[in-house]
Coordinates of C-alpha atoms in Angstrom, one line a residue:
X1 CA 40.6 224.7 275.4
X2 CA 39.0 228.2 277.5
X3 CA 37.0 230.5 274.7
X4 CA 36.2 233.8 276.7
X5 CA 32.9 234.8 274.5
X6 CA 31.8 238.5 274.6
X7 CA 28.1 238.6 273.6
X8 CA 29.0 242.5 273.2
X9 CA 31.0 241.5 270.0
X10 CA 28.9 239.0 268.6
X11 CA 25.2 241.3 268.9
X12 CA 27.5 244.3 267.6
X13 CA 28.4 241.5 264.8
X14 CA 25.0 240.3 263.9
X15 CA 26.7 236.8 264.2
X16 CA 23.4 234.5 263.9
X17 CA 25.2 230.9 263.5
X18 CA 23.3 228.7 262.2
X19 CA 23.0 224.9 263.6
X20 CA 21.8 221.2 263.4
X21 CA 18.8 221.6 265.8
X22 CA 18.2 218.0 265.6
X23 CA 21.1 218.0 267.8
X24 CA 19.7 219.0 271.0
X25 CA 15.9 217.7 270.9
X26 CA 16.9 214.4 272.6
X27 CA 17.1 214.6 275.8
X28 CA 20.6 215.1 277.4
X29 CA 20.8 211.2 278.5
X30 CA 21.1 209.2 275.2
X31 CA 21.5 212.0 273.0
X32 CA 24.2 211.6 270.1
X33 CA 25.0 215.2 271.3
X34 CA 27.5 215.0 274.0
X35 CA 27.7 218.9 275.7
X36 CA 30.6 220.6 277.0
X37 CA 31.1 222.0 280.3
X38 CA 31.0 225.6 280.2
X39 CA 31.8 228.0 282.8
X40 CA 30.0 230.8 283.0
X41 CA 31.3 234.4 284.6
X42 CA 29.4 237.5 285.3
X43 CA 31.8 240.4 286.3
X44 CA 30.2 242.6 288.8
X45 CA 31.0 245.8 291.1
X46 CA 28.7 247.5 293.0
X47 CA 25.9 246.5 290.1
X48 CA 22.7 247.5 291.7
X49 CA 20.5 248.7 289.5
X50 CA 21.5 245.2 287.3
X51 CA 22.4 242.4 289.1
X52 CA 19.4 241.0 289.3
X53 CA 18.5 240.7 285.8
X54 CA 21.7 239.9 284.9
X55 CA 22.4 237.0 287.1
X56 CA 18.7 235.7 286.3
X57 CA 19.4 235.9 282.1
X58 CA 22.5 234.2 282.7
X59 CA 20.8 231.1 285.2
X60 CA 18.0 230.1 282.5
X61 CA 20.6 229.9 279.6
X62 CA 19.1 226.4 277.7
X63 CA 21.9 224.4 278.9
X64 CA 22.0 220.7 280.8
X65 CA 22.2 222.0 284.4
X66 CA 25.1 219.9 285.3
X67 CA 26.9 220.5 282.7
X68 CA 27.6 224.2 283.2
X69 CA 28.6 226.8 286.4
X70 CA 27.8 230.2 286.5
X71 CA 30.4 232.2 288.8
X72 CA 29.4 235.6 289.8
X73 CA 32.7 237.7 290.5
X74 CA 32.0 240.3 292.6
X75 CA 34.3 243.2 293.1
X76 CA 31.8 245.6 295.2
X77 CA 33.0 247.3 297.7
X78 CA 30.1 248.4 299.1
X79 CA 28.1 245.8 301.8
X80 CA 24.2 246.3 301.2
X81 CA 25.3 245.6 297.6
X82 CA 27.4 242.4 298.4
X83 CA 24.8 241.1 300.3
X84 CA 21.6 241.6 297.8
X85 CA 24.1 239.9 295.0
X86 CA 24.9 237.1 297.4
X87 CA 21.1 236.3 298.5
X88 CA 20.0 236.7 294.4
X89 CA 22.8 233.6 294.2
X90 CA 21.5 231.7 297.1
X91 CA 18.0 232.0 295.5
X92 CA 19.0 230.9 292.0
X93 CA 21.4 227.7 294.3
X94 CA 18.4 226.8 295.9
X95 CA 16.5 226.3 292.5
X96 CA 18.9 224.0 291.4
X97 CA 21.2 226.0 289.1
X98 CA 25.6 225.6 290.0
X99 CA 26.0 228.7 290.8
X100 CA 28.9 230.1 293.1
X101 CA 29.7 233.7 294.9
X102 CA 33.1 234.8 294.9
X103 CA 34.1 238.3 296.3
X104 CA 37.2 239.6 295.2
X105 CA 39.0 240.0 298.3
X106 CA 42.4 241.5 297.0
X107 CA 41.1 244.3 294.5
X108 CA 43.7 244.9 292.3
X109 CA 43.8 245.3 288.4
X110 CA 40.1 245.4 288.5
X111 CA 38.3 243.0 285.9
X112 CA 41.6 241.6 284.8
X113 CA 42.4 240.6 288.4
X114 CA 39.0 240.1 289.3
X115 CA 38.9 237.1 286.1
X116 CA 42.4 235.9 286.9
X117 CA 41.6 235.2 290.8
X118 CA 38.5 233.2 289.6
X119 CA 40.6 231.3 287.1
X120 CA 42.8 229.9 289.3
X121 CA 40.4 227.9 291.4
X122 CA 41.1 224.2 290.9
X123 CA 37.7 223.2 289.8
X124 CA 37.9 225.7 286.8
X125 CA 39.7 222.7 284.8
X126 CA 36.7 220.6 284.6
X127 CA 35.5 223.3 282.0
X128 CA 36.2 223.3 278.5
X129 CA 34.8 226.3 277.4
X130 CA 34.0 229.8 279.5
X131 CA 31.9 232.9 278.3
X132 CA 32.3 235.8 279.9
X133 CA 29.7 238.4 280.4
X134 CA 29.3 242.1 282.0
X135 CA 26.8 243.0 284.2
X136 CA 25.6 246.3 283.1
X137 CA 25.3 244.6 279.9
X138 CA 21.4 244.5 280.6
X139 CA 19.1 241.3 279.6
X140 CA 16.3 242.0 277.4
X141 CA 17.8 245.3 276.2
X142 CA 21.1 245.6 275.0
X143 CA 23.6 242.7 275.1
X144 CA 23.3 239.5 277.6
X145 CA 22.6 236.7 276.1
X146 CA 19.6 234.9 275.0
X147 CA 18.3 231.9 276.3
X148 CA 19.9 229.7 273.7
X149 CA 23.5 231.8 273.3
X150 CA 25.6 229.0 274.2
X151 CA 23.6 226.6 271.8
X152 CA 24.2 228.9 269.2
X153 CA 27.8 229.3 269.6
X154 CA 29.3 226.4 271.7
X155 CA 28.8 223.8 269.1
X156 CA 31.0 225.5 266.3
X157 CA 33.7 225.5 268.2
X158 CA 33.3 221.9 269.6
X159 CA 32.7 220.5 266.0
X160 CA 35.6 222.4 265.1
X161 CA 34.2 224.4 262.3
X162 CA 36.7 226.0 260.0
X163 CA 34.5 229.2 259.3
X164 CA 34.9 230.4 263.1
X165 CA 37.0 233.2 263.3
X166 CA 38.0 234.6 266.8
X167 CA 40.4 237.9 266.8
X168 CA 41.8 240.4 269.3
X169 CA 42.1 243.9 268.3
X170 CA 43.4 246.8 269.7
X171 CA 41.2 249.2 270.9
X172 CA 42.1 251.8 267.8
X173 CA 41.1 248.9 265.5
X174 CA 38.0 247.5 266.9
X175 CA 34.8 249.0 267.6
X176 CA 33.8 246.9 270.8
X177 CA 37.5 247.5 271.9
X178 CA 36.8 251.3 272.4
X179 CA 33.6 250.7 274.0
X180 CA 35.3 248.4 276.4
X181 CA 38.1 251.4 276.7
X182 CA 35.4 254.0 277.8
X183 CA 35.1 252.3 281.4
X184 CA 38.3 254.2 282.4
X185 CA 36.8 257.4 281.1
X186 CA 36.1 260.1 283.4
X187 CA 32.5 261.5 283.4
X188 CA 33.4 264.6 281.6
X189 CA 35.2 262.2 279.0
X190 CA 31.9 260.4 278.7
X191 CA 29.9 263.3 278.1
X192 CA 32.3 264.7 275.1
X193 CA 32.2 260.8 274.0
X194 CA 28.3 261.7 273.7
X195 CA 28.9 264.5 271.8
X196 CA 31.1 262.1 269.2
X197 CA 29.2 259.9 268.8
X198 CA 25.5 261.9 267.9
X199 CA 27.7 263.8 265.9
X200 CA 28.9 260.8 263.7
X201 CA 25.0 259.4 264.2
X202 CA 23.5 262.7 262.9
X203 CA 25.8 261.8 259.5
X204 CA 24.5 258.1 259.5
X205 CA 21.3 257.7 261.2
X206 CA 21.4 253.8 260.7
X207 CA 24.7 253.1 262.2
X208 CA 23.7 249.8 264.1
X209 CA 27.5 250.4 266.0
X210 CA 27.2 254.2 266.9
X211 CA 23.6 253.5 268.0
X212 CA 25.0 250.7 270.1
X213 CA 28.0 252.0 271.4
X214 CA 26.1 255.4 272.8
X215 CA 23.9 252.9 274.5
X216 CA 26.9 251.6 276.5
X217 CA 27.8 254.9 277.2
X218 CA 24.7 256.0 278.5
X219 CA 25.0 252.9 280.7
X220 CA 27.8 253.7 282.5
X221 CA 26.5 257.4 282.8
X222 CA 23.8 255.6 284.4
X223 CA 21.3 256.8 282.2
X224 CA 19.4 253.6 281.4
X225 CA 16.1 255.1 279.5
X226 CA 18.2 256.9 277.0
X227 CA 20.3 253.8 276.8
X228 CA 17.0 251.7 275.8
X229 CA 16.4 254.4 273.1
X230 CA 19.6 253.8 271.8
X231 CA 20.0 249.8 271.9
X232 CA 16.3 249.7 270.2
X233 CA 18.0 251.3 267.4
X234 CA 21.3 249.4 267.4
X235 CA 18.7 246.1 267.2

C-alpha cells in the first residue's frame, strides 16, 4: 500500500489526529507497536534557499532510523546547487540517517516524472507508506512536517481507522490543487493571482485558506518575508 501524504493539505484542513500515545512510549525493540517502513521523498529543483532546512526537517522526524528512508529527488539543472544538496545529504548520512540523493537524469514530466523515476527503484518495494514533500514548503514557516508527523498520521492507516478519508480533487474543486497548479504560472500570472487573493482576503480577513494560499504564491515568487507574514496569519 502506497500512501502519498501532502502536508499542505493536512495543514490547510487543520487536521490534528489523535492517537494512543502509549503505543510509542516503549522502545522500538519489544514495543507492542510495530513501526511501518516509510519512504520519505523530497522533491527539489534548484531550491538553493530552502534545501538545507527541508532536508534537516525530514531527517529529524521522530521515527525509528531503521524504519524509514529519505529520498532527496533532485531535478536541479544548476551544478553548484546540485553539489550543495549532495553535501547536505552526505552530512545527514554520516550522522546515521538513511538518506540518499537521486538526480533526475531525464528531466521529463517535471515532478511527476521525477516521482515516477524514483518509485521504479527496486528497494522501494520494502516500504509500506510513502510521504511526499516539496522542498519549498519551508520547515518552521509554513507547511513542512513537524517532528512527530508520521506518528500523527501513519498509525491511523496502519490500524485501519475508518474515519480516515483520502480524496483526489481537480484544481477547480480543491483549494490545495489550485495552489499546486500555480507552479505552472508565469511571473505575470502569479502577480494577478496575488491581486485576486488580496481582494478575497479583504472580504474575509480571517480566511486561513486564503492567507495560506497567498503565502504559497509569495514563496514561488521568492518573496519569503512576505510569505512568512501570511503564514503566521494562516496558522
